Amino acid sequence: MADVRKESTLPGAHLSIAALIVSLGGSANFAYHLIITNPAQDAFMRFVSDSFFNKHGRRLTFEQLETTWSIIVSILYWGTMVGALLIQTFSKHLGRKRALTVANVMQAFSVSLAIYSYFATDYILYTISRFLLGIAQALALGIGPMYIMECSPARCRGVISLSTGLIMQSFIVLAAIVALPKMWGNDEDWWYLYAFELVELVLVTILSQFLPESPPVLQLQGKHAEAQKSIQYYHGVSQVEAEGLLSTEEVPVERVKDLGLFEVLFKAESRKGTVLGCTAMFAMCFSGLVVVNAFAIEILRNTGLSEDSAAYANVGICLISVVGILIAAMVVERFGRRPLVLFGIFGCAVANVAIFGFMFGYEKTGNQTLGWCLVATICIFILICCSTIAPLSFFLTSELVDAKARPAAATWANLILAASRSILLALFLPLKLWLGAPTTYLILFVPPLVFCFIFLYYRLPETKHGKKEADGQIKFIDEE
């Protein structure tokens, strides 16, 4: 039985519960905020318009309102850029578990501020709440995967990482439903979107206090007995087996020293892993998923769908993303990370060319058949992206570097995530008004994917099951 357990890629109950709690405080909330401003966009824009009028005594034009709203949406990711710079400091000085607790408390405060802004009709307070929320989400997104990976046996890291992705995609579906105008996505009820999240964050913060710290952090702190108990808890092994894992797999305390934010770029091994992980994250951001998540309903309405039909179609698209992550969980350990990443980037690029073609054709002809072809192609794109590059990009960086480089590498990956999303969301609507939606989509989401595919094809190694050479280092392709 012991051999069967060791060969299984499925995580144990304790590790699964920890992954659920960490994901609810991190990736789930991140996904939730990707979506809620989409179905409820009209309600939020009316809130901004009324608040601006109350403060300044004049109304914004539609173009000014749309630009202002795109900036408010993107400010969340400006906050994540600031938060990304704090990942290493928080994880080093507080440990993974305490840092996650701080992040959850910060998120709860930010959400409370958003609720207050509704009753005060203050778009400035709402904007500040999104900025603070971005800082907290960056901490949770950067430290959470490190914590779970350090607690997981190598054999099930892919599955456990993708299970957190499943929770993320499930919250995308949940957000698409609760933010419908007929539910909470309207002028009177949108504050419930944040009240629901506040309750969830309070529960997550309480439950997380019962989880042990990750074994490597306890080792670094010189708490050998607690590190052993942590391994027993998360790996589901005996005391003797845990002692063996500590002596053979853990780096001795005196040798463990986290690399600095720029130091990680000066060492060849850590630089390669960091750059490759950041490239995968960049590819995910410029796949088009960011814009589809943020503006799907507007894109669907432009194909001739009514507001209600577009909102329900958006729920369907979000459900497809859940199917995608389930597919990824089934194939990631069988096929490995490299083939899935490359296939995902290539498939997204092809789908984006098709999306451009159907967008352009519908814009010129108004043919409803082309509009439905566009909807179908977006669904195919979502399925490809969410079964490959989208979930893998969140933990690939951690697998490509060793423990001492992981905090700095995660910081860089989250900086890329934040910068890319904020730039895209700030630019998409203004560029769409200037160049038109089809041309904007083609320019933003095809050339970057072509570059990333070529770069990763020649550089990206396989990391399945922590695949390494005898010296403990990943064999990069350019070294073969």
Short mmCIF file of C-alpha atoms in Angstrom, two decimals:
data_model
loop_
_atom_site.label_atom_id
_atom_site.label_comp_id
_atom_site.label_asym_id
_atom_site.label_seq_id
_atom_site.Cartn_x
_atom_site.Cartn_y
_atom_site.Cartn_z
CA MET A 1 0.00 0.00 0.00
CA ALA A 2 2.84 2.34 0.78
CA ASP A 3 4.25 1.98 -2.69
CA VAL A 4 0.88 2.72 -4.25
CA ARG A 5 0.54 5.84 -2.15
CA LYS A 6 3.96 7.05 -3.11
CA GLU A 7 3.33 6.55 -6.83
CA SER A 8 -0.04 8.32 -6.79
CA THR A 9 -0.15 11.81 -8.26
CA LEU A 10 -3.28 12.63 -6.25
CA PRO A 11 -2.78 14.84 -3.16
CA GLY A 12 -3.87 13.72 0.30
CA ALA A 13 -6.79 15.17 2.24
CA HIS A 14 -4.73 17.59 4.36
CA LEU A 15 -2.87 18.99 1.36
CA SER A 16 -6.12 19.30 -0.63
CA ILE A 17 -7.79 21.24 2.20
CA ALA A 18 -4.77 23.55 2.48
CA ALA A 19 -4.82 24.15 -1.28
CA LEU A 20 -8.54 24.94 -1.11
CA ILE A 21 -8.09 27.47 1.71
CA VAL A 22 -5.09 29.14 0.08
CA SER A 23 -6.84 29.28 -3.29
CA LEU A 24 -9.99 30.83 -1.82
CA GLY A 25 -7.85 33.64 -0.44
CA GLY A 26 -5.73 34.02 -3.57
CA SER A 27 -6.53 32.81 -7.07
CA ALA A 28 -10.29 32.59 -6.41
CA ASN A 29 -10.55 36.26 -5.42
CA PHE A 30 -8.27 37.24 -8.28
CA ALA A 31 -10.58 35.42 -10.72
CA TYR A 32 -13.66 36.90 -9.06
CA HIS A 33 -12.43 40.42 -9.74
CA LEU A 34 -11.51 39.57 -13.31
CA ILE A 35 -15.18 39.01 -14.02
CA ILE A 36 -17.52 41.01 -11.76
CA THR A 37 -16.81 44.30 -13.54
CA ASN A 38 -17.84 42.69 -16.84
CA PRO A 39 -21.55 41.76 -16.48
CA ALA A 40 -22.06 44.65 -14.03
CA GLN A 41 -20.15 47.17 -16.16
CA ASP A 42 -23.16 49.39 -16.88
CA ALA A 43 -24.02 49.65 -13.18
CA PHE A 44 -20.44 50.51 -12.25
CA MET A 45 -20.20 53.11 -15.03
CA ARG A 46 -23.42 54.78 -13.87
CA PHE A 47 -22.00 54.81 -10.33
CA VAL A 48 -18.84 56.53 -11.61
CA SER A 49 -20.89 58.99 -13.67
CA ASP A 50 -23.16 59.94 -10.76
CA SER A 51 -20.26 60.16 -8.33
CA PHE A 52 -18.26 62.36 -10.71
CA PHE A 53 -21.26 64.66 -11.15
CA ASN A 54 -21.77 64.92 -7.38
CA LYS A 55 -18.13 65.82 -6.82
CA HIS A 56 -17.43 68.07 -9.81
CA GLY A 57 -20.83 69.36 -10.91
CA ARG A 58 -20.58 68.18 -14.52
CA ARG A 59 -21.26 65.05 -16.51
CA LEU A 60 -18.61 63.04 -18.33
CA THR A 61 -19.15 62.40 -22.03
CA PHE A 62 -19.55 58.75 -23.00
CA GLU A 63 -15.97 58.61 -24.34
CA GLN A 64 -14.63 60.23 -21.16
CA LEU A 65 -16.67 57.88 -19.00
CA GLU A 66 -15.46 54.82 -20.92
CA THR A 67 -11.83 55.94 -20.63
CA THR A 68 -12.23 56.71 -16.92
CA TRP A 69 -13.80 53.32 -16.31
CA SER A 70 -11.04 51.49 -18.19
CA ILE A 71 -8.48 53.24 -15.96
CA ILE A 72 -10.41 52.30 -12.81
CA VAL A 73 -10.55 48.68 -13.99
CA SER A 74 -6.82 48.64 -14.72
CA ILE A 75 -5.85 50.30 -11.42
CA LEU A 76 -6.31 46.95 -9.71
CA TYR A 77 -3.27 45.75 -11.63
CA TRP A 78 -1.28 48.87 -10.85
CA GLY A 79 -1.73 47.80 -7.25
CA THR A 80 -0.58 44.28 -8.08
CA MET A 81 2.65 45.74 -9.47
CA VAL A 82 3.33 47.35 -6.10
CA GLY A 83 2.32 44.19 -4.27
CA ALA A 84 4.56 42.05 -6.45
CA LEU A 85 7.57 44.04 -5.23
CA LEU A 86 6.62 43.14 -1.65
CA ILE A 87 6.34 39.38 -2.18
CA GLN A 88 9.95 38.59 -1.35
CA THR A 89 10.08 40.85 1.71
CA PHE A 90 6.84 39.51 3.19
CA SER A 91 7.58 35.85 2.48
CA LYS A 92 11.11 36.13 3.87
CA HIS A 93 10.40 38.02 7.09
CA LEU A 94 6.93 36.68 7.91
CA GLY A 95 7.09 33.20 6.44
CA ARG A 96 4.60 31.90 3.88
CA LYS A 97 1.66 31.34 6.23
CA ARG A 98 1.82 34.67 8.11
CA ALA A 99 2.34 36.58 4.86
CA LEU A 100 -0.81 34.98 3.45
CA THR A 101 -2.71 36.00 6.59
CA VAL A 102 -1.59 39.61 6.13
CA ALA A 103 -2.66 39.47 2.49
CA ASN A 104 -6.12 38.16 3.44
CA VAL A 105 -6.62 40.87 6.06
CA MET A 106 -5.57 43.53 3.53
CA GLN A 107 -8.05 42.12 1.02
CA ALA A 108 -10.83 42.21 3.61
CA PHE A 109 -10.06 45.87 4.39
CA SER A 110 -10.03 46.79 0.69
CA VAL A 111 -13.35 45.06 0.07
CA SER A 112 -14.85 46.86 3.07
CA LEU A 113 -13.70 50.16 1.58
CA ALA A 114 -15.39 49.29 -1.73
CA ILE A 115 -18.65 48.64 0.14
CA TYR A 116 -18.35 51.98 1.93
CA SER A 117 -17.70 53.76 -1.39
CA TYR A 118 -21.08 52.51 -2.65
CA PHE A 119 -22.99 54.09 0.23
CA ALA A 120 -20.87 57.26 0.04
CA THR A 121 -21.25 57.41 -3.78
CA ASP A 122 -17.52 58.08 -4.04
CA TYR A 123 -15.71 56.79 -7.11
CA ILE A 124 -12.36 57.98 -5.70
CA LEU A 125 -12.71 55.73 -2.64
CA TYR A 126 -13.73 52.90 -4.94
CA THR A 127 -10.61 53.46 -7.04
CA ILE A 128 -8.42 53.47 -3.91
CA SER A 129 -10.04 50.24 -2.77
CA ARG A 130 -9.13 48.58 -6.07
CA PHE A 131 -5.53 49.75 -5.80
CA LEU A 132 -5.18 48.40 -2.24
CA LEU A 133 -6.91 45.20 -3.27
CA GLY A 134 -4.38 44.79 -6.07
CA ILE A 135 -1.49 45.00 -3.59
CA ALA A 136 -3.06 42.33 -1.38
CA GLN A 137 -3.96 40.06 -4.29
CA ALA A 138 -0.39 40.19 -5.61
CA LEU A 139 0.87 38.98 -2.23
CA ALA A 140 -1.67 36.16 -2.14
CA LEU A 141 -1.03 35.16 -5.77
CA GLY A 142 2.74 35.23 -5.37
CA ILE A 143 3.11 33.57 -1.97
CA GLY A 144 0.21 31.10 -2.17
CA PRO A 145 1.69 28.93 -4.97
CA MET A 146 5.08 28.93 -3.21
CA TYR A 147 3.45 27.76 0.01
CA ILE A 148 1.47 24.96 -1.64
CA MET A 149 4.41 23.82 -3.76
CA GLU A 150 6.72 23.67 -0.72
CA CYS A 151 4.11 21.63 1.15
CA SER A 152 3.49 19.21 -1.74
CA PRO A 153 5.33 16.01 -2.68
CA ALA A 154 7.00 16.41 -6.09
CA ARG A 155 4.84 13.66 -7.58
CA CYS A 156 1.57 15.61 -7.21
CA ARG A 157 2.65 19.22 -7.65
CA GLY A 158 1.16 19.47 -11.12
CA VAL A 159 -2.21 18.11 -10.04
CA ILE A 160 -2.41 20.18 -6.85
CA SER A 161 -1.42 23.34 -8.73
CA LEU A 162 -4.09 22.71 -11.34
CA SER A 163 -6.67 21.94 -8.66
CA THR A 164 -6.15 25.49 -7.43
CA GLY A 165 -6.69 26.55 -11.04
CA LEU A 166 -10.01 24.67 -10.98
CA ILE A 167 -11.08 26.71 -7.96
CA MET A 168 -10.03 29.85 -9.81
CA GLN A 169 -12.10 28.95 -12.87
CA SER A 170 -15.05 27.97 -10.68
CA PHE A 171 -15.02 31.45 -9.17
CA ILE A 172 -14.98 32.90 -12.67
CA VAL A 173 -18.27 31.08 -13.31
CA LEU A 174 -19.64 32.16 -9.93
CA ALA A 175 -18.70 35.78 -10.61
CA ALA A 176 -20.31 35.69 -14.06
CA ILE A 177 -23.56 34.53 -12.44
CA VAL A 178 -23.77 36.75 -9.34
CA ALA A 179 -22.73 39.84 -11.34
CA LEU A 180 -25.63 39.45 -13.78
CA PRO A 181 -27.82 42.59 -13.79
CA LYS A 182 -30.78 40.46 -12.66
CA MET A 183 -28.83 39.40 -9.57
CA TRP A 184 -26.30 41.76 -7.95
CA GLY A 185 -24.87 43.49 -11.02
CA ASN A 186 -27.25 46.44 -10.93
CA ASP A 187 -27.30 49.97 -9.52
CA GLU A 188 -28.88 49.04 -6.19
CA ASP A 189 -27.21 45.73 -5.39
CA TRP A 190 -23.61 45.75 -6.68
CA TRP A 191 -22.25 46.23 -3.17
CA TYR A 192 -23.44 42.66 -2.41
CA LEU A 193 -20.70 41.47 -4.78
CA TYR A 194 -18.18 42.77 -2.26
CA ALA A 195 -20.15 41.77 0.85
CA PHE A 196 -20.09 38.14 -0.34
CA GLU A 197 -16.33 38.34 -0.83
CA LEU A 198 -15.84 39.91 2.60
CA VAL A 199 -17.59 36.99 4.32
CA GLU A 200 -15.47 34.52 2.35
CA LEU A 201 -12.23 36.31 3.26
CA VAL A 202 -13.06 36.36 6.97
CA LEU A 203 -13.71 32.60 6.91
CA VAL A 204 -10.51 31.92 4.96
CA THR A 205 -8.43 34.01 7.36
CA ILE A 206 -9.79 32.09 10.35
CA LEU A 207 -9.38 28.63 8.80
CA SER A 208 -5.84 29.32 7.59
CA GLN A 209 -4.66 29.71 11.19
CA PHE A 210 -5.05 25.96 11.68
CA LEU A 211 -2.62 25.09 8.85
CA PRO A 212 1.08 24.34 9.56
CA GLU A 213 3.82 26.49 8.02
CA SER A 214 5.62 24.99 5.01
CA PRO A 215 8.49 22.57 5.87
CA PRO A 216 11.30 24.56 4.15
CA VAL A 217 10.39 27.74 6.06
CA LEU A 218 10.36 25.86 9.37
CA GLN A 219 13.73 24.34 8.47
CA LEU A 220 15.09 27.78 7.70
CA GLN A 221 13.86 28.98 11.10
CA GLY A 222 15.67 26.09 12.79
CA LYS A 223 12.42 24.38 13.85
CA HIS A 224 13.37 20.85 12.85
CA ALA A 225 10.66 19.08 14.89
CA GLU A 226 7.91 21.34 13.53
CA ALA A 227 9.21 20.88 9.98
CA GLN A 228 9.00 17.13 10.47
CA LYS A 229 5.42 17.38 11.73
CA SER A 230 4.54 19.61 8.78
CA ILE A 231 5.83 16.99 6.33
CA GLN A 232 3.84 14.30 8.15
CA TYR A 233 0.72 16.47 7.92
CA TYR A 234 1.00 17.42 4.25
CA HIS A 235 2.66 14.31 2.79
CA GLY A 236 0.68 11.80 4.82
CA VAL A 237 3.79 9.86 5.89
CA SER A 238 5.10 8.39 9.14
CA GLN A 239 7.56 10.10 11.48
CA VAL A 240 10.42 7.95 10.17
CA GLU A 241 9.56 8.74 6.55
CA ALA A 242 9.29 12.44 7.35
CA GLU A 243 12.73 12.39 8.95
CA GLY A 244 14.11 10.73 5.84
CA LEU A 245 12.55 13.35 3.58
CA LEU A 246 14.07 16.13 5.68
CA SER A 247 17.55 14.62 5.47
CA THR A 248 17.47 13.82 1.75
CA GLU A 249 15.26 16.45 0.11
CA GLU A 250 15.57 19.56 2.22
CA VAL A 251 18.46 21.99 1.81
CA PRO A 252 20.45 22.37 5.05
CA VAL A 253 19.53 25.53 6.92
CA GLU A 254 22.95 27.10 6.78
CA ARG A 255 22.98 26.94 2.97
CA VAL A 256 19.52 28.44 2.44
CA LYS A 257 19.57 32.11 1.58
CA ASP A 258 16.99 33.70 -0.69
CA LEU A 259 18.39 35.45 -3.73
CA GLY A 260 17.62 39.15 -4.09
CA LEU A 261 15.29 40.60 -6.72
CA PHE A 262 18.18 41.48 -9.05
CA GLU A 263 20.58 38.84 -7.78
CA VAL A 264 18.29 36.18 -9.25
CA LEU A 265 18.99 37.66 -12.69
CA PHE A 266 22.78 37.57 -12.28
CA LYS A 267 23.04 33.82 -11.62
CA ALA A 268 22.77 31.75 -14.80
CA GLU A 269 20.49 28.95 -13.55
CA SER A 270 18.04 31.18 -11.70
CA ARG A 271 18.04 33.74 -14.53
CA LYS A 272 17.08 31.12 -17.13
CA GLY A 273 14.24 29.75 -15.04
CA THR A 274 12.97 33.22 -14.14
CA VAL A 275 13.04 34.49 -17.72
CA LEU A 276 11.30 31.39 -19.06
CA GLY A 277 8.62 31.52 -16.36
CA CYS A 278 8.05 35.21 -16.99
CA THR A 279 7.80 34.56 -20.73
CA ALA A 280 5.08 31.97 -20.12
CA MET A 281 3.24 34.46 -17.90
CA PHE A 282 3.60 37.16 -20.59
CA ALA A 283 2.18 34.74 -23.18
CA MET A 284 -0.82 34.04 -20.95
CA CYS A 285 -1.50 37.75 -20.46
CA PHE A 286 -1.18 38.53 -24.18
CA SER A 287 -3.16 35.49 -25.25
CA GLY A 288 -6.31 37.62 -25.25
CA LEU A 289 -7.75 36.00 -22.12
CA VAL A 290 -7.46 39.25 -20.15
CA VAL A 291 -9.62 41.18 -22.60
CA VAL A 292 -12.12 38.35 -23.09
CA ASN A 293 -12.57 38.11 -19.30
CA ALA A 294 -12.91 41.87 -18.88
CA PHE A 295 -14.95 42.81 -21.97
CA ALA A 296 -16.62 39.59 -23.15
CA ILE A 297 -20.15 40.96 -22.81
CA GLU A 298 -19.30 44.07 -24.82
CA ILE A 299 -17.66 41.93 -27.52
CA LEU A 300 -20.72 39.65 -27.62
CA ARG A 301 -23.13 42.59 -27.79
CA ASN A 302 -21.20 43.88 -30.79
CA THR A 303 -22.09 40.64 -32.60
CA GLY A 304 -25.78 41.48 -32.36
CA LEU A 305 -26.68 39.71 -29.09
CA SER A 306 -29.03 41.46 -26.67
CA GLU A 307 -27.70 42.50 -23.26
CA ASP A 308 -29.32 39.53 -21.52
CA SER A 309 -28.20 37.07 -24.21
CA ALA A 310 -24.63 38.39 -24.03
CA ALA A 311 -24.62 38.03 -20.23
CA TYR A 312 -25.85 34.44 -20.37
CA ALA A 313 -23.42 33.63 -23.19
CA ASN A 314 -20.65 34.97 -20.94
CA VAL A 315 -21.68 32.47 -18.24
CA GLY A 316 -21.42 29.72 -20.86
CA ILE A 317 -17.93 30.88 -21.84
CA CYS A 318 -16.90 30.80 -18.18
CA LEU A 319 -18.22 27.24 -17.86
CA ILE A 320 -16.02 26.25 -20.79
CA SER A 321 -13.02 27.56 -18.83
CA VAL A 322 -13.87 25.06 -16.07
CA VAL A 323 -13.93 22.25 -18.62
CA GLY A 324 -10.52 23.45 -19.81
CA ILE A 325 -8.95 23.28 -16.37
CA LEU A 326 -10.39 19.79 -15.82
CA ILE A 327 -8.74 18.67 -19.05
CA ALA A 328 -5.46 20.22 -17.91
CA ALA A 329 -5.61 18.37 -14.58
CA MET A 330 -6.04 15.06 -16.42
CA VAL A 331 -3.21 15.52 -18.93
CA VAL A 332 -0.56 17.65 -17.20
CA GLU A 333 1.32 14.74 -15.61
CA ARG A 334 0.85 12.52 -18.66
CA PHE A 335 2.09 14.90 -21.34
CA GLY A 336 4.20 17.28 -19.26
CA ARG A 337 4.42 21.06 -19.03
CA ARG A 338 6.45 21.86 -22.17
CA PRO A 339 4.10 20.29 -24.79
CA LEU A 340 1.03 21.85 -23.17
CA VAL A 341 2.59 25.32 -22.97
CA LEU A 342 3.72 25.24 -26.60
CA PHE A 343 0.44 23.80 -27.88
CA GLY A 344 -1.50 26.38 -25.88
CA ILE A 345 0.44 29.34 -27.24
CA PHE A 346 0.21 28.07 -30.83
CA GLY A 347 -3.49 27.26 -30.51
CA CYS A 348 -4.31 30.65 -28.99
CA ALA A 349 -2.44 32.43 -31.80
CA VAL A 350 -4.40 30.54 -34.47
CA ALA A 351 -7.69 31.17 -32.65
CA ASN A 352 -6.88 34.88 -32.36
CA VAL A 353 -6.31 35.16 -36.11
CA ALA A 354 -9.72 33.54 -36.62
CA ILE A 355 -11.32 35.88 -34.05
CA PHE A 356 -9.88 38.86 -35.93
CA GLY A 357 -11.26 37.52 -39.21
CA PHE A 358 -14.78 36.99 -37.87
CA MET A 359 -14.73 40.34 -36.05
CA PHE A 360 -13.67 42.13 -39.22
CA GLY A 361 -16.17 40.26 -41.36
CA TYR A 362 -19.08 40.93 -39.03
CA GLU A 363 -18.14 44.59 -38.67
CA LYS A 364 -18.14 45.04 -42.46
CA THR A 365 -21.19 42.93 -43.36
CA GLY A 366 -23.32 42.58 -40.23
CA ASN A 367 -23.85 38.93 -41.21
CA GLN A 368 -25.25 37.14 -38.15
CA THR A 369 -23.61 33.87 -39.21
CA LEU A 370 -20.20 35.51 -38.86
CA GLY A 371 -21.25 36.77 -35.43
CA TRP A 372 -22.08 33.26 -34.25
CA CYS A 373 -18.82 31.97 -35.76
CA LEU A 374 -17.04 34.59 -33.65
CA VAL A 375 -18.81 33.37 -30.50
CA ALA A 376 -17.89 29.75 -31.31
CA THR A 377 -14.25 30.70 -31.94
CA ILE A 378 -14.05 32.56 -28.62
CA CYS A 379 -15.32 29.38 -26.92
CA ILE A 380 -12.62 27.31 -28.65
CA PHE A 381 -10.01 29.89 -27.66
CA ILE A 382 -11.12 29.74 -24.01
CA LEU A 383 -10.97 25.94 -24.02
CA ILE A 384 -7.43 25.90 -25.45
CA CYS A 385 -6.12 28.66 -23.19
CA CYS A 386 -7.66 27.35 -19.95
CA SER A 387 -6.44 23.79 -20.53
CA THR A 388 -2.85 24.83 -21.23
CA ILE A 389 -1.04 28.14 -20.79
CA ALA A 390 -3.49 29.84 -18.37
CA PRO A 391 -3.15 27.44 -15.39
CA LEU A 392 0.43 26.38 -16.12
CA SER A 393 1.77 29.94 -16.16
CA PHE A 394 0.93 30.39 -12.47
CA PHE A 395 3.24 27.64 -11.18
CA LEU A 396 5.74 27.06 -13.99
CA THR A 397 8.16 29.69 -12.65
CA SER A 398 8.29 27.98 -9.24
CA GLU A 399 9.23 24.68 -10.90
CA LEU A 400 11.95 26.23 -13.06
CA VAL A 401 13.99 27.65 -10.15
CA ASP A 402 15.24 26.27 -6.84
CA ALA A 403 13.98 27.22 -3.37
CA LYS A 404 16.36 30.12 -2.76
CA ALA A 405 15.42 31.78 -6.08
CA ARG A 406 11.67 31.11 -5.80
CA PRO A 407 10.54 34.29 -3.97
CA ALA A 408 12.42 36.62 -6.34
CA ALA A 409 11.33 34.65 -9.42
CA ALA A 410 7.71 34.78 -8.23
CA THR A 411 8.06 38.54 -7.78
CA TRP A 412 9.19 38.97 -11.39
CA ALA A 413 6.43 36.69 -12.72
CA ASN A 414 3.78 38.61 -10.79
CA LEU A 415 5.24 41.92 -11.98
CA ILE A 416 4.83 40.70 -15.55
CA LEU A 417 1.27 39.60 -14.77
CA ALA A 418 0.36 42.92 -13.19
CA ALA A 419 2.06 45.16 -15.74
CA SER A 420 0.65 43.26 -18.71
CA ARG A 421 -2.91 43.25 -17.39
CA SER A 422 -2.87 46.92 -16.38
CA ILE A 423 -1.44 48.01 -19.74
CA LEU A 424 -3.89 45.88 -21.72
CA LEU A 425 -6.98 46.99 -19.80
CA ALA A 426 -5.94 50.65 -19.94
CA LEU A 427 -5.18 50.53 -23.68
CA PHE A 428 -7.82 48.22 -25.14
CA LEU A 429 -10.84 50.54 -25.08
CA PRO A 430 -8.97 53.68 -26.30
CA LEU A 431 -7.26 51.66 -29.07
CA LYS A 432 -10.60 50.11 -30.02
CA LEU A 433 -12.10 53.58 -30.45
CA TRP A 434 -9.09 54.65 -32.56
CA LEU A 435 -8.31 51.57 -34.67
CA GLY A 436 -11.46 49.49 -34.34
CA ALA A 437 -11.91 46.26 -32.37
CA PRO A 438 -10.65 43.80 -35.06
CA THR A 439 -7.36 45.60 -35.74
CA THR A 440 -6.73 46.22 -32.04
CA TYR A 441 -7.28 42.54 -31.26
CA LEU A 442 -4.95 41.41 -34.04
CA ILE A 443 -2.13 43.78 -33.06
CA LEU A 444 -2.28 43.04 -29.34
CA PHE A 445 -2.76 39.28 -29.32
CA VAL A 446 -1.00 37.68 -32.28
CA PRO A 447 2.59 39.06 -32.57
CA PRO A 448 3.38 38.57 -28.83
CA LEU A 449 2.25 34.93 -29.01
CA VAL A 450 4.38 34.28 -32.09
CA PHE A 451 7.44 35.67 -30.30
CA CYS A 452 6.76 33.66 -27.11
CA PHE A 453 6.23 30.43 -29.05
CA ILE A 454 9.54 30.75 -30.90
CA PHE A 455 11.45 31.69 -27.74
CA LEU A 456 9.99 28.93 -25.57
CA TYR A 457 10.24 26.29 -28.31
CA TYR A 458 14.03 26.61 -28.27
CA ARG A 459 14.48 27.27 -24.53
CA LEU A 460 11.78 25.71 -22.34
CA PRO A 461 12.74 22.42 -20.59
CA GLU A 462 10.37 19.84 -19.11
CA THR A 463 9.69 20.09 -15.35
CA LYS A 464 7.23 17.21 -14.88
CA HIS A 465 7.66 15.46 -11.49
CA GLY A 466 10.45 17.97 -10.71
CA LYS A 467 12.47 16.40 -13.54
CA LYS A 468 16.14 17.22 -12.92
CA GLU A 469 19.58 16.01 -13.72
CA ALA A 470 21.75 14.12 -11.23
CA ASP A 471 23.24 17.33 -9.87
CA GLY A 472 19.78 18.55 -8.84
CA GLN A 473 19.52 21.19 -11.55
CA ILE A 474 17.02 21.38 -14.39
CA LYS A 475 18.63 20.64 -17.74
CA PHE A 476 17.89 23.65 -19.92
CA ILE A 477 17.59 23.05 -23.66
CA ASP A 478 20.39 25.39 -24.61
CA GLU A 479 22.78 23.35 -22.42
CA GLU A 480 22.17 20.05 -24.20
#
